[in-house]
Amino acid sequence: MADGAVRTRLATEGVPSSAPSAAPTAPHVTVRGLTKRFGNASIYERFDLDIPRGKLISVFGPNGCGKSTLINIIAGLIPADAGEILFDGKPLRAIRFGYVFQNYREALFPWLRSIDNIEYPLKLMKQPKAERRARVEKLVAHLGVKIDLKRYPYEMSGGQQQLISIMRALVVEPEILFLDEPFSALDYEMTLFMREQLQRIFMETGTTTMLVSHDLEEAVYLADRILLLSRGPAQIADDVPFHAARPRADATLSEPDFITTKAHCLDVFQREVRRG
Amino acid sequence: MRKALDPFLPVLGVIGLIALWYLAFWSRIVDPVLLPSPGDTFRAMYKGMAGGRLSFDFVKTVERTVISTLIAAGSAIPLGIFLGASQRLYRSVEFVIDFFRSTPASAMFPLFLVLFGVGNETKIAVAAFGAALVILFNVAYGVMNARKTRILAARVMGASRVQVLTGVVLLESMPQTFVGLRNGVSLALVIVVVAEMFIGSTDGLGHRVFEAQQLFNMPDMYAAIFAAGALGYGLNLLFLVAERYFVHWSGK
Ligand SMILES: Nc1ncnc2c1ncn2[C@@H]1O[C@H](COP(=O)(O)OP(=O)(O)OP(=O)(O)O)[C@@H](O)[C@H]1O
Ligand SMILES: [Mg+2]
């Protein structure tokens, strides 16, 4: 039962919405009473959500249920009609965050070399050139990236371009990272490679991460929690934890824990699809 | 073997045209008074361009075309950015721009003659007017069609309105701006040459073509026509090269 799942979550983790604190157990992001309509279609109706700190949350659900809308509202790309979203009790403008678009081709700036693309947000923060270079070099070393950053984005493969946009999001050392179907425009080989890159980045930085994925295997494989959404208006159909140790690898995919978690998510998903 | 010939393919058409021309000349299908031999024509062109009257007229036409394009670009690019930055503003003047863009510039000559007299200014003004509308339209569309995702990406990273405009929208509009400039300079040349033919002119390629025809000096007339063609082609090429340099990401 969807309601049962939500209640369990509330019972185990608690929702100290009135007294936000930086204690490690307190949620990083709190969404309260989120309401969003497009014309007559109600996408979110008094929607509540807690996002725990330092975890990777996958968002999964039927087409058009509002996955993109959710992370776009949380990341401030589109306004909510009503509701409150706080990051450690602070509004969005008080924090640093990163956002990775699905369409890297249209999200990167083709007139800038890759390194200047990555430095762009630092430039907006008025950091001096030397410091920007240093930050990028640190990030490159940290991630073990071996790409010639002097090249323009259009001279690179899709995966490399998406890696550049992920680095652009990470270079500001964000407190939270949003990714909306970041790998769906890549071929399968590149997708597998980029999953590993994202897992590495997450393990290295421990940044709270919210990932929208339309690939259930990917959603479970990368996640600490899988947020399953239902349709119109969107509800949390289930919020499933997945505790497999990191780094996860191909073997993870055949472990019983993975298989039962994925099967459970699929069950919930299909029930929601049939319902709506 | 076949691939090795590829770079020379464009030359084939030229050779073919000249061969056809010779054929028409030798077989006298066309009255030789109307169609001189290619040899005579190229000789006339060489003599004219190497310090002759044709080179003077050529430079005059280049001057007028360049000045009118500069005036057009200097006024239309800022205005296009301004109009394009606000969809509603552009929509409100769209009809006026489209209307005058569709009006043959030659129909405006009498009006401009009244405004500017029969001097150089009229030719430049009409050409600038025609080119400006073409450039304006393209710049405004380039600005309006700036990729939403790119603007959103900059905004999400904290760019202000001005930073989005200068750092994203302007660069996004550059490929379309170059389309406008190329079309604009071509139109300016057309208008300048027509103006040189008819409104009290004493120089310029249009005048040269017209005068040679009046004097029945066909080699000179063809030479002037080819000079005008070379000029048009050269200006177009110049803008293509400039575009490849300044807008290296175009079409990628
Ligand atoms: N700008 C908009 N104007 C009108 N309706 C919109 C707009 N954006 C989204 N919608 C509608 O809101 C609903 C949720 O959209 P959203 O993009 O969040 O879905 P999604 O879960 O990300 O879907 P997908 O799996 O296709 O990416 C959809 O029905 C969509 O048609
Ligand atoms: Mg989506």
XYZ file of C-alpha atoms and ligand atoms in Angstrom:
560
model
C 0.000 0.000 0.000
C 1.300 3.420 -0.965
C 0.079 5.119 2.183
C 1.564 2.432 4.367
C 4.951 2.931 2.764
C 4.857 6.650 3.310
C 3.796 6.211 6.925
C 6.636 3.765 7.548
C 9.094 6.262 6.200
C 7.717 9.018 8.368
C 7.809 6.777 11.400
C 11.380 5.621 10.940
C 12.994 8.887 9.933
C 10.797 11.539 11.472
C 10.019 14.936 10.012
C 11.388 17.775 12.138
C 10.097 20.385 9.751
C 9.637 23.080 12.362
C 13.200 23.010 13.672
C 15.654 22.547 10.845
C 19.137 21.763 12.081
C 22.421 20.648 10.598
C 22.466 17.446 12.618
C 23.529 14.551 10.394
C 20.202 12.756 10.851
C 18.144 15.779 9.818
C 16.974 15.774 6.207
C 18.979 17.915 3.855
C 16.031 19.123 1.833
C 12.460 19.480 3.039
C 9.595 19.940 0.613
C 6.327 20.969 2.255
C 2.931 21.492 0.669
C 4.284 21.672 -2.868
C 1.514 22.494 -5.312
C 1.947 22.843 -9.062
C -0.569 23.024 -11.884
C -0.124 23.323 -15.623
C -3.419 24.780 -16.811
C -6.075 22.436 -15.460
C -3.684 19.546 -14.879
C -2.686 19.268 -11.260
C 0.828 17.789 -11.133
C 1.504 18.220 -7.399
C -1.073 18.774 -4.696
C 0.275 19.565 -1.199
C 3.235 17.255 -1.784
C 5.721 16.570 1.039
C 9.192 15.076 0.694
C 12.377 14.766 2.736
C 15.704 14.261 1.034
C 18.379 12.844 3.344
C 21.869 14.306 3.427
C 24.704 12.709 1.500
C 22.488 10.121 -0.169
C 21.738 9.435 -3.798
C 18.003 9.466 -4.457
C 16.652 8.057 -7.695
C 13.289 9.326 -8.866
C 11.313 6.852 -10.943
C 7.756 6.861 -12.225
C 5.450 6.690 -15.244
C 5.885 9.064 -18.172
C 4.625 12.531 -17.473
C 4.033 11.937 -13.758
C 6.127 14.962 -12.864
C 9.675 13.737 -12.220
C 11.289 16.566 -14.151
C 8.839 19.041 -12.715
C 9.825 17.969 -9.196
C 13.568 18.453 -9.567
C 13.084 21.563 -11.674
C 11.003 23.138 -8.941
C 13.439 22.087 -6.222
C 16.335 23.469 -8.312
C 14.438 26.695 -8.988
C 14.129 26.296 -12.763
C 10.380 26.667 -12.609
C 8.331 28.289 -9.860
C 5.943 26.375 -7.616
C 2.370 27.579 -7.244
C 2.541 27.004 -3.504
C 4.658 25.292 -0.926
C 8.005 25.642 0.745
C 11.349 24.096 -0.121
C 14.226 24.501 2.302
C 17.823 23.331 2.281
C 18.997 22.978 5.881
C 16.261 25.477 6.594
C 17.680 27.925 4.019
C 16.140 28.988 0.707
C 17.661 27.921 -2.607
C 19.462 31.200 -3.253
C 21.487 30.762 -0.068
C 23.082 27.489 -1.201
C 25.356 26.242 -3.954
C 23.893 23.559 -6.177
C 24.568 21.885 -9.490
C 22.111 20.915 -12.216
C 22.832 18.540 -15.100
C 20.523 18.652 -18.115
C 19.559 15.642 -20.184
C 20.424 17.485 -23.379
C 24.143 18.186 -22.942
C 24.358 19.442 -26.518
C 22.078 22.330 -25.672
C 23.272 22.825 -22.119
C 26.970 23.366 -22.826
C 28.201 26.547 -24.494
C 29.694 25.608 -27.877
C 31.603 28.902 -28.148
C 33.629 28.075 -25.056
C 36.352 25.469 -24.763
C 35.461 22.662 -22.383
C 37.659 24.075 -19.645
C 35.953 27.468 -19.979
C 32.570 25.760 -19.854
C 33.557 24.180 -16.558
C 34.895 27.497 -15.250
C 31.785 29.427 -16.285
C 29.929 29.181 -12.936
C 33.123 30.182 -11.106
C 33.410 33.177 -13.397
C 29.859 34.170 -12.466
C 31.018 33.972 -8.835
C 33.772 36.469 -9.773
C 36.605 34.136 -8.886
C 39.976 35.211 -10.276
C 41.414 33.267 -13.195
C 44.189 31.542 -11.230
C 41.747 30.285 -8.632
C 39.346 29.032 -11.296
C 42.110 27.076 -12.996
C 43.162 25.624 -9.664
C 39.613 24.529 -8.854
C 39.217 22.807 -12.210
C 42.590 21.095 -11.901
C 41.661 19.856 -8.455
C 38.384 18.493 -9.756
C 40.077 16.812 -12.709
C 42.611 15.137 -10.429
C 39.856 14.169 -7.991
C 37.779 12.476 -10.668
C 40.709 11.072 -12.602
C 39.335 12.537 -15.820
C 41.533 12.071 -18.872
C 40.004 14.342 -21.495
C 41.698 17.181 -23.362
C 39.767 20.108 -21.889
C 41.195 22.519 -24.454
C 38.819 21.088 -27.008
C 35.412 22.502 -27.812
C 32.366 20.464 -26.726
C 31.395 19.736 -30.339
C 34.747 18.035 -30.824
C 33.879 15.457 -28.160
C 31.764 12.333 -27.852
C 28.358 12.555 -26.181
C 29.645 10.895 -23.024
C 32.588 13.261 -22.791
C 30.251 16.214 -23.265
C 27.959 14.998 -20.506
C 30.994 14.468 -18.290
C 31.930 18.106 -18.958
C 28.462 19.254 -17.923
C 28.645 17.124 -14.774
C 32.031 18.677 -13.993
C 30.566 22.128 -14.603
C 27.907 21.300 -12.020
C 30.476 19.925 -9.558
C 33.123 22.628 -9.816
C 31.259 24.958 -7.473
C 31.415 22.191 -4.831
C 27.622 22.024 -4.662
C 25.773 21.038 -1.550
C 23.294 19.204 -3.732
C 23.409 17.867 -7.279
C 20.389 17.448 -9.578
C 20.472 15.264 -12.687
C 17.488 14.860 -15.025
C 17.918 11.709 -17.127
C 21.567 12.611 -17.683
C 22.459 9.512 -19.683
C 19.366 8.955 -21.775
C 20.855 10.597 -24.864
C 23.930 8.339 -24.759
C 24.416 4.936 -26.318
C 24.440 1.870 -24.061
C 28.198 1.503 -23.762
C 28.597 5.155 -22.852
C 25.681 4.920 -20.415
C 27.369 2.084 -18.517
C 30.615 4.032 -18.431
C 28.910 7.191 -17.217
C 27.056 5.299 -14.464
C 30.426 4.265 -13.086
C 31.686 7.829 -13.379
C 28.662 9.124 -11.478
C 29.068 6.468 -8.787
C 32.736 7.394 -8.400
C 31.905 11.078 -8.183
C 29.261 10.353 -5.582
C 31.610 8.185 -3.513
C 34.389 10.760 -3.751
C 32.310 13.807 -2.887
C 29.368 12.447 -0.876
C 27.189 15.168 -2.376
C 23.452 14.814 -1.825
C 22.244 13.766 -5.267
C 18.832 13.627 -6.885
C 18.743 11.592 -10.080
C 15.758 11.245 -12.407
C 16.038 8.064 -14.429
C 13.689 6.236 -16.760
C 15.799 3.094 -16.482
C 14.772 1.078 -13.422
C 17.983 -0.944 -13.348
C 20.010 2.251 -13.347
C 17.746 3.879 -10.776
C 18.199 1.003 -8.320
C 21.856 0.351 -9.105
C 22.932 3.901 -8.278
C 20.511 4.708 -5.466
C 20.494 4.705 -1.714
C 16.779 5.304 -2.009
C 14.368 4.947 -4.894
C 11.514 7.402 -4.871
C 8.603 5.912 -6.822
C 6.060 8.459 -7.968
C 2.468 7.905 -9.000
C 0.494 9.928 -11.477
C -1.895 12.859 -11.388
C -1.402 14.508 -8.987
C 1.880 12.846 -8.131
C 2.183 11.015 -4.815
C 5.003 9.026 -3.309
C 3.893 5.543 -4.304
C 6.822 4.076 -2.404
C 10.181 5.113 -1.052
C 12.465 2.105 -1.232
C 15.864 1.884 0.455
C 18.715 0.003 -1.221
C 21.731 -0.638 0.949
C 24.191 -2.572 -1.232
C 27.770 -1.623 -0.467
C 29.709 0.694 -2.793
C 31.428 0.535 -5.114
C 28.755 -1.462 -6.826
C 29.646 -3.379 -9.940
C 28.132 -5.771 -12.469
C 27.970 -8.433 -9.748
C 25.606 -6.192 -7.801
C 23.028 -6.686 -10.544
C 22.743 -10.400 -9.773
C 22.676 -10.126 -5.972
C 19.381 -11.184 -4.345
C 18.973 -7.824 -2.610
C 19.178 -6.005 -5.934
C 16.814 -8.406 -7.649
C 14.124 -8.225 -4.951
C 14.410 -4.437 -4.699
C 14.097 -4.031 -8.442
C 11.185 -6.495 -8.593
C 9.414 -4.625 -5.820
C 9.892 -1.287 -7.590
C 8.589 -2.786 -10.820
C 5.514 -4.086 -8.996
C 4.737 -0.699 -7.544
C 5.408 0.982 -10.888
C 3.086 -1.340 -12.803
C 0.349 -0.936 -10.244
C 0.627 2.848 -10.653
C 0.630 2.638 -14.451
C -2.517 0.453 -14.392
C -4.199 2.797 -11.951
C -3.560 5.971 -13.956
C 42.017 7.990 -58.798
C 38.453 9.273 -58.959
C 38.804 10.924 -55.540
C 41.960 12.723 -56.643
C 39.940 14.656 -59.227
C 37.347 15.863 -56.715
C 38.973 19.221 -55.888
C 38.929 20.116 -59.585
C 35.215 19.418 -60.070
C 34.146 23.072 -59.653
C 36.540 24.021 -62.471
C 34.665 21.712 -64.851
C 31.604 23.954 -64.947
C 33.742 26.985 -65.735
C 35.548 25.179 -68.545
C 32.227 23.897 -69.840
C 30.720 27.386 -69.886
C 33.715 28.876 -71.714
C 33.696 26.001 -74.212
C 29.998 26.564 -74.859
C 30.651 30.262 -75.259
C 33.420 29.614 -77.817
C 31.137 27.215 -79.635
C 28.358 29.811 -79.788
C 30.885 32.418 -80.916
C 32.548 30.305 -83.680
C 29.316 28.800 -84.966
C 27.780 32.311 -85.080
C 24.528 31.123 -83.537
C 24.509 34.488 -81.784
C 25.309 37.718 -83.590
C 29.044 38.341 -82.871
C 28.241 41.978 -82.215
C 26.126 40.899 -79.241
C 28.410 38.102 -78.115
C 32.128 38.843 -78.364
C 34.657 36.034 -78.016
C 35.748 35.035 -74.509
C 39.257 36.143 -75.458
C 38.155 39.686 -76.320
C 36.065 39.864 -73.170
C 38.857 38.750 -70.846
C 41.273 41.104 -72.581
C 38.832 43.964 -72.006
C 38.472 42.889 -68.404
C 42.225 42.701 -67.865
C 42.825 46.091 -69.462
C 39.983 47.645 -67.501
C 41.013 46.220 -64.151
C 44.739 46.881 -64.579
C 44.480 50.603 -63.979
C 41.720 51.189 -66.538
C 38.319 52.775 -66.164
C 36.776 49.504 -64.940
C 38.977 49.342 -61.844
C 37.895 52.861 -60.880
C 34.229 51.936 -61.218
C 34.845 48.673 -59.368
C 36.336 50.525 -56.397
C 33.411 52.980 -56.417
C 30.894 50.156 -56.227
C 32.873 48.406 -53.484
C 32.938 51.656 -51.530
C 29.207 52.194 -51.770
C 28.375 48.580 -50.954
C 30.707 48.457 -47.970
C 29.567 51.795 -46.560
C 25.892 50.934 -46.923
C 26.435 47.498 -45.344
C 28.340 49.048 -42.445
C 25.561 51.561 -41.861
C 22.972 48.787 -42.106
C 24.838 46.472 -39.723
C 25.653 49.266 -37.280
C 22.009 50.224 -36.944
C 20.242 46.905 -37.473
C 22.304 44.677 -35.163
C 21.731 46.698 -31.963
C 18.095 47.281 -32.888
C 17.619 43.590 -33.723
C 19.033 42.570 -30.351
C 16.782 45.066 -28.613
C 13.658 43.913 -30.480
C 14.541 40.231 -30.259
C 15.084 40.409 -26.510
C 11.358 41.042 -26.124
C 9.103 38.714 -28.090
C 6.109 40.995 -27.596
C 7.971 44.049 -28.815
C 9.118 42.197 -31.928
C 5.626 40.857 -32.617
C 4.290 44.396 -32.535
C 6.700 45.652 -35.218
C 6.965 42.379 -37.161
C 4.387 43.344 -39.749
C 6.051 46.681 -40.494
C 9.459 45.024 -40.908
C 8.099 42.226 -43.073
C 6.171 44.697 -45.184
C 9.149 46.884 -46.006
C 11.377 43.827 -46.357
C 9.000 42.639 -49.068
C 8.829 46.020 -50.787
C 11.266 46.161 -53.732
C 13.978 48.620 -52.709
C 13.938 50.026 -56.257
C 10.425 51.304 -55.568
C 11.925 53.481 -52.847
C 14.360 55.293 -55.153
C 12.095 58.245 -55.975
C 11.367 58.779 -52.298
C 15.040 58.695 -51.380
C 15.851 60.999 -54.311
C 13.517 63.562 -52.817
C 15.095 63.082 -49.400
C 18.779 62.934 -50.332
C 19.088 64.446 -53.828
C 20.800 62.808 -56.785
C 24.237 62.375 -55.173
C 26.055 59.455 -53.704
C 23.980 59.599 -50.519
C 20.818 58.363 -52.170
C 22.437 55.189 -53.506
C 24.014 54.433 -50.161
C 20.855 55.259 -48.246
C 18.582 52.996 -50.290
C 21.091 50.133 -50.168
C 21.559 50.589 -46.415
C 17.794 50.667 -45.927
C 17.279 47.395 -47.817
C 20.194 45.633 -46.150
C 19.241 46.890 -42.687
C 15.797 45.280 -42.841
C 17.280 41.929 -43.840
C 19.891 42.082 -41.082
C 17.367 43.317 -38.521
C 15.003 40.451 -39.228
C 17.746 37.836 -38.951
C 19.317 39.245 -35.785
C 15.950 39.505 -34.058
C 15.124 35.902 -34.965
C 18.558 34.751 -33.857
C 18.011 36.371 -30.482
C 14.458 35.069 -30.105
C 15.444 31.533 -31.062
C 18.302 31.300 -28.592
C 18.201 27.803 -27.147
C 16.004 27.811 -24.015
C 18.083 25.124 -22.348
C 21.243 27.173 -22.691
C 19.601 30.238 -21.187
C 18.196 28.100 -18.389
C 21.629 26.540 -17.801
C 23.191 29.985 -17.386
C 20.366 31.148 -15.124
C 20.645 28.042 -12.946
C 24.354 28.791 -12.479
C 23.441 32.230 -11.222
C 23.810 34.440 -14.300
C 21.998 37.781 -14.136
C 19.748 39.022 -16.945
C 22.574 41.068 -18.430
C 24.991 38.162 -18.145
C 22.515 35.863 -19.888
C 22.133 38.410 -22.692
C 25.837 39.084 -23.246
C 27.190 35.655 -22.406
C 24.573 33.434 -24.022
C 21.891 35.090 -26.137
C 24.220 37.259 -28.216
C 26.488 34.350 -29.012
C 23.496 32.145 -29.737
C 22.264 34.694 -32.283
C 25.590 34.979 -34.110
C 25.061 32.264 -36.746
C 21.734 33.838 -37.728
C 23.314 37.305 -37.653
C 25.866 36.134 -40.201
C 23.090 34.809 -42.414
C 21.591 38.293 -42.248
C 24.917 39.964 -43.021
C 25.522 37.752 -46.034
C 22.046 38.337 -47.429
C 22.318 42.013 -46.524
C 25.566 42.625 -48.366
C 24.248 40.794 -51.442
C 21.133 42.932 -51.455
C 23.170 46.091 -50.918
C 25.272 45.249 -53.980
C 22.168 44.663 -56.085
C 20.671 47.984 -55.045
C 23.925 49.895 -55.517
C 24.445 48.517 -59.034
C 20.869 49.289 -60.068
C 21.151 52.782 -58.607
C 24.393 53.353 -60.510
C 22.631 52.514 -63.748
C 19.767 54.889 -63.536
C 19.905 57.754 -61.119
C 22.233 60.386 -62.506
C 25.382 58.368 -62.130
C 28.829 59.025 -63.471
C 30.681 56.058 -62.002
C 30.309 52.571 -60.509
C 29.925 49.142 -62.094
C 26.255 49.720 -62.874
C 27.172 52.879 -64.746
C 29.979 50.996 -66.562
C 27.634 48.242 -67.742
C 25.017 50.744 -68.846
C 27.470 53.019 -70.638
C 29.209 50.150 -72.460
C 25.827 48.933 -73.635
C 24.865 52.431 -74.855
C 28.171 52.637 -76.777
C 27.688 49.095 -78.053
C 31.045 48.124 -76.594
C 30.116 44.535 -75.830
C 33.490 43.255 -74.533
C 33.507 46.119 -72.000
C 29.939 45.389 -71.019
C 30.601 41.710 -70.382
C 33.789 42.602 -68.551
C 31.832 44.882 -66.219
C 29.178 42.199 -65.692
C 31.835 39.673 -64.739
C 33.486 42.187 -62.442
C 30.146 42.690 -60.694
C 29.710 38.916 -60.432
C 33.186 38.493 -59.013
C 32.490 41.230 -56.504
C 29.249 39.609 -55.342
C 30.889 36.218 -55.068
C 33.893 37.657 -53.253
C 31.782 39.515 -50.692
C 29.775 36.390 -49.981
C 32.966 34.371 -49.595
C 34.439 37.006 -47.302
C 31.480 36.711 -44.953
C 31.583 32.921 -45.080
C 35.242 32.939 -44.062
C 34.557 35.505 -41.346
C 31.673 33.369 -40.103
C 33.815 30.257 -39.967
C 36.341 32.199 -37.943
C 34.041 34.034 -35.534
C 31.267 31.436 -35.261
C 33.351 28.280 -35.345
C 30.576 26.301 -33.645
C 27.960 27.122 -36.289
C 26.132 24.042 -37.549
C 27.993 21.722 -35.199
N 5.612 23.857 -19.372
C 4.571 23.015 -19.318
N 3.351 23.399 -19.715
C 2.306 22.568 -19.651
N 2.370 21.311 -19.198
C 3.567 20.854 -18.791
C 4.724 21.681 -18.827
N 5.766 20.963 -18.366
C 5.277 19.758 -18.062
N 3.952 19.674 -18.306
C 3.110 18.514 -18.053
O 3.269 18.163 -16.713
C 3.354 16.755 -16.569
C 4.642 16.382 -15.868
O 5.734 16.722 -16.710
P 7.205 16.252 -16.386
O 8.073 16.740 -17.477
O 7.569 16.648 -15.012
O 7.069 14.691 -16.468
P 8.181 13.578 -16.341
O 7.779 12.677 -15.233
O 9.527 14.188 -16.249
O 7.990 12.829 -17.711
P 9.047 12.107 -18.641
O 9.164 10.714 -18.120
O 8.396 12.127 -19.985
O 10.316 12.880 -18.580
C 3.256 16.184 -17.971
O 1.963 15.708 -18.145
C 3.531 17.335 -18.871
O 2.782 17.215 -20.044
Mg 11.237 14.307 -17.590
